mmCIF file of C-alpha atoms in Angstrom:
data_model
loop_
_atom_site.group_PDB
_atom_site.id
_atom_site.type_symbol
_atom_site.label_atom_id
_atom_site.label_comp_id
_atom_site.label_asym_id
_atom_site.label_seq_id
_atom_site.Cartn_x
_atom_site.Cartn_y
_atom_site.Cartn_z
ATOM 1 C CA MET I 1083 15.153 12.772 -28.121
ATOM 2 C CA SER I 1084 11.784 11.959 -26.561
ATOM 3 C CA ASN I 1085 11.406 11.804 -22.776
ATOM 4 C CA GLU I 1086 8.482 9.401 -23.076
ATOM 5 C CA PHE I 1087 9.125 6.330 -21.010
ATOM 6 C CA ASN I 1088 5.769 4.537 -20.517
ATOM 7 C CA LEU I 1089 6.628 2.201 -17.664
ATOM 8 C CA ASP I 1090 3.580 0.040 -16.925
ATOM 9 C CA ILE I 1091 2.262 -1.320 -13.622
ATOM 10 C CA LYS I 1092 4.112 -4.640 -13.949
ATOM 11 C CA LYS I 1093 7.476 -2.872 -14.165
ATOM 12 C CA ILE I 1094 6.501 -0.470 -11.360
ATOM 13 C CA MET I 1095 5.710 -3.461 -9.131
ATOM 14 C CA GLU I 1096 9.181 -4.843 -9.849
ATOM 15 C CA MET I 1097 10.685 -1.586 -8.535
ATOM 16 C CA LEU I 1098 8.452 -0.732 -5.580
ATOM 17 C CA PRO I 1099 7.625 -2.997 -2.630
ATOM 18 C CA HIS I 1100 4.146 -1.419 -2.305
ATOM 19 C CA ARG I 1101 1.021 -3.401 -3.116
ATOM 20 C CA TYR I 1102 -2.736 -2.873 -2.970
ATOM 21 C CA PRO I 1103 -4.089 -0.820 -1.341
ATOM 22 C CA PHE I 1104 -0.908 1.229 -0.986
ATOM 23 C CA LEU I 1105 0.572 1.223 -4.493
ATOM 24 C CA LEU I 1106 -0.264 4.735 -5.709
ATOM 25 C CA VAL I 1107 1.459 4.971 -9.100
ATOM 26 C CA ASP I 1108 -0.240 3.404 -12.147
ATOM 27 C CA ARG I 1109 2.135 4.346 -14.963
ATOM 28 C CA VAL I 1110 5.323 6.293 -15.658
ATOM 29 C CA LEU I 1111 4.868 8.639 -18.604
ATOM 30 C CA GLU I 1112 8.193 10.463 -18.933
ATOM 31 C CA LEU I 1113 11.684 10.128 -17.510
ATOM 32 C CA GLU I 1114 14.861 12.153 -17.704
ATOM 33 C CA PRO I 1115 17.247 10.226 -15.404
ATOM 34 C CA GLY I 1116 18.785 12.541 -12.829
ATOM 35 C CA VAL I 1117 16.427 15.390 -13.830
ATOM 36 C CA ARG I 1118 12.708 14.544 -13.548
ATOM 37 C CA LEU I 1119 10.019 11.889 -13.770
ATOM 38 C CA LYS I 1120 6.320 12.194 -14.680
ATOM 39 C CA ALA I 1121 3.848 9.502 -13.621
ATOM 40 C CA MET I 1122 0.113 9.130 -13.125
ATOM 41 C CA LYS I 1123 -2.421 7.721 -10.711
ATOM 42 C CA ASN I 1124 -6.013 7.205 -11.826
ATOM 43 C CA VAL I 1125 -8.225 8.011 -8.854
ATOM 44 C CA THR I 1126 -11.409 5.926 -8.817
ATOM 45 C CA MET I 1127 -14.344 5.582 -6.444
ATOM 46 C CA ASN I 1128 -13.077 2.044 -5.779
ATOM 47 C CA GLU I 1129 -10.189 3.369 -3.643
ATOM 48 C CA ASN I 1130 -10.636 1.952 -0.138
ATOM 49 C CA PHE I 1131 -9.914 5.268 1.607
ATOM 50 C CA PHE I 1132 -13.060 6.859 0.142
ATOM 51 C CA GLN I 1133 -15.209 4.733 2.487
ATOM 52 C CA GLY I 1134 -14.190 6.921 5.395
ATOM 53 C CA HIS I 1135 -12.748 10.078 3.782
ATOM 54 C CA PHE I 1136 -15.444 11.324 3.617
ATOM 55 C CA PRO I 1137 -18.795 9.515 3.424
ATOM 56 C CA GLY I 1138 -20.879 11.393 0.871
ATOM 57 C CA LEU I 1139 -17.955 13.695 -0.009
ATOM 58 C CA PRO I 1140 -15.055 11.546 -1.290
ATOM 59 C CA VAL I 1141 -11.702 13.368 -1.140
ATOM 60 C CA MET I 1142 -8.277 11.748 -1.573
ATOM 61 C CA PRO I 1143 -6.292 12.332 1.644
ATOM 62 C CA GLY I 1144 -3.433 14.774 1.219
ATOM 63 C CA VAL I 1145 -0.990 12.405 2.882
ATOM 64 C CA LEU I 1146 -1.757 9.845 0.162
ATOM 65 C CA GLN I 1147 -1.084 12.452 -2.516
ATOM 66 C CA LEU I 1148 2.313 12.967 -0.851
ATOM 67 C CA GLU I 1149 2.838 9.216 -0.700
ATOM 68 C CA ALA I 1150 2.106 8.978 -4.433
ATOM 69 C CA LEU I 1151 4.763 11.644 -5.030
ATOM 70 C CA ALA I 1152 7.192 9.777 -2.764
ATOM 71 C CA GLN I 1153 6.617 6.526 -4.667
ATOM 72 C CA THR I 1154 7.206 8.444 -7.890
ATOM 73 C CA GLY I 1155 10.441 9.700 -6.331
ATOM 74 C CA GLY I 1156 11.462 6.121 -5.554
ATOM 75 C CA ILE I 1157 10.973 5.114 -9.173
ATOM 76 C CA PHE I 1158 12.921 8.221 -10.227
ATOM 77 C CA VAL I 1159 15.904 7.350 -8.009
ATOM 78 C CA MET I 1160 15.915 3.716 -9.125
ATOM 79 C CA ASN I 1161 16.124 4.903 -12.717
ATOM 80 C CA SER I 1162 18.707 7.616 -12.002
ATOM 81 C CA VAL I 1163 21.441 5.779 -10.089
ATOM 82 C CA GLU I 1164 24.035 3.862 -12.035
ATOM 83 C CA GLU I 1165 24.538 0.974 -9.618
ATOM 84 C CA GLU I 1166 21.998 -1.816 -9.181
ATOM 85 C CA LEU I 1167 19.924 -1.187 -6.039
ATOM 86 C CA GLY I 1168 19.034 -4.854 -5.591
ATOM 87 C CA ASP I 1169 17.758 -5.476 -2.059
ATOM 88 C CA LYS I 1170 17.409 -1.816 -1.084
ATOM 89 C CA VAL I 1171 14.332 0.222 -0.213
ATOM 90 C CA PHE I 1172 13.514 3.891 -0.554
ATOM 91 C CA LEU I 1173 12.339 5.490 2.726
ATOM 92 C CA PHE I 1174 10.794 8.925 3.332
ATOM 93 C CA THR I 1175 13.050 10.998 5.631
ATOM 94 C CA GLY I 1176 11.362 14.405 5.529
ATOM 95 C CA ILE I 1177 8.860 16.749 3.933
ATOM 96 C CA ASN I 1178 8.898 20.538 3.698
ATOM 97 C CA LYS I 1179 6.862 23.384 2.226
ATOM 98 C CA VAL I 1180 3.843 21.169 1.530
ATOM 99 C CA LYS I 1181 0.735 22.862 0.175
ATOM 100 C CA PHE I 1182 -2.598 21.336 -0.753
ATOM 101 C CA ARG I 1183 -4.262 23.539 -3.345
ATOM 102 C CA LYS I 1184 -7.407 21.701 -4.477
ATOM 103 C CA PRO I 1185 -9.269 18.505 -3.515
ATOM 104 C CA VAL I 1186 -8.608 15.333 -5.504
ATOM 105 C CA VAL I 1187 -11.804 13.360 -6.110
ATOM 106 C CA PRO I 1188 -12.923 10.168 -7.872
ATOM 107 C CA GLY I 1189 -12.522 10.464 -11.634
ATOM 108 C CA ASP I 1190 -9.415 12.634 -11.403
ATOM 109 C CA GLN I 1191 -6.170 11.625 -13.068
ATOM 110 C CA LEU I 1192 -3.382 12.665 -10.730
ATOM 111 C CA ILE I 1193 -0.249 13.623 -12.677
ATOM 112 C CA LEU I 1194 2.806 13.198 -10.459
ATOM 113 C CA ASN I 1195 5.909 15.244 -11.288
ATOM 114 C CA VAL I 1196 9.148 14.770 -9.373
ATOM 115 C CA TYR I 1197 12.187 16.984 -9.930
ATOM 116 C CA TYR I 1198 15.724 16.311 -8.706
ATOM 117 C CA GLU I 1199 17.110 18.858 -6.249
ATOM 118 C CA LYS I 1200 20.272 17.174 -4.908
ATOM 119 C CA ASN I 1201 21.682 14.033 -3.376
ATOM 120 C CA LYS I 1202 24.533 13.214 -1.058
ATOM 121 C CA MET I 1203 25.537 9.647 -0.345
ATOM 122 C CA ASN I 1204 22.235 7.788 0.159
ATOM 123 C CA ILE I 1205 19.983 10.838 0.789
ATOM 124 C CA TRP I 1206 17.974 12.282 -2.107
ATOM 125 C CA LYS I 1207 16.116 15.595 -2.093
ATOM 126 C CA MET I 1208 13.335 16.201 -4.595
ATOM 127 C CA ARG I 1209 10.523 18.593 -5.364
ATOM 128 C CA GLY I 1210 7.123 17.145 -6.143
ATOM 129 C CA VAL I 1211 4.130 18.685 -7.891
ATOM 130 C CA ALA I 1212 0.839 16.833 -8.357
ATOM 131 C CA GLU I 1213 -1.678 18.144 -10.901
ATOM 132 C CA VAL I 1214 -5.178 17.385 -12.114
ATOM 133 C CA ASP I 1215 -6.135 18.767 -15.535
ATOM 134 C CA GLY I 1216 -3.080 21.051 -15.488
ATOM 135 C CA VAL I 1217 -3.979 22.576 -12.088
ATOM 136 C CA VAL I 1218 -1.613 22.086 -9.134
ATOM 137 C CA VAL I 1219 -3.378 20.184 -6.347
ATOM 138 C CA CYS I 1220 -0.413 19.342 -4.096
ATOM 139 C CA GLN I 1221 3.234 20.339 -3.947
ATOM 140 C CA GLY I 1222 6.192 20.081 -1.632
ATOM 141 C CA GLU I 1223 9.803 19.195 -1.103
ATOM 142 C CA PHE I 1224 10.775 15.810 0.250
ATOM 143 C CA SER I 1225 13.813 13.775 1.062
ATOM 144 C CA ALA I 1226 14.343 10.051 1.166
ATOM 145 C CA ALA I 1227 17.088 7.570 1.882
ATOM 146 C CA VAL I 1228 18.113 4.466 0.019
ATOM 147 C CA ALA I 1229 18.504 1.807 2.757
ATOM 148 C CA ASN I 1230 19.325 -1.883 2.970
ATOM 149 C CA LYS I 1231 16.262 -4.013 3.768
ATOM 150 C CA GLY I 1232 18.398 -6.117 6.100
ATOM 151 C CA ASP I 1233 19.276 -3.079 8.243
ATOM 152 C CA MET I 1234 15.634 -2.473 9.155
#
């Protein structure tokens, strides 16, 4: 059985509330529900954050690499739970053991890997690893909660 999933941007936008300039996942490449998800973000010079980070030396902010992993985690959870999530959102609740290994620059294709660690009730714990050309650029553990939009 192939793990290829190939979820395009239209489907991603149906799952995530994020929009430009904060939608940081372009395509889902592989999915094993309840196990892992692999997605990608094409990093281009057109990203608005490169105007100020840094002029003459464009580097993707590490917090945005983490956000891309978190969004990947949201897609993973939405495709791993059995019940319909409907009007719920996926909110970051914590990050641990984060390491930034190498700068991400325009022209890079950021491969976003999220691995299930555990979940209890509405809290999910995952491990994320972002790579460019097979080299780890960012990694960490994060947790998130599935919450009702109306409770916010």
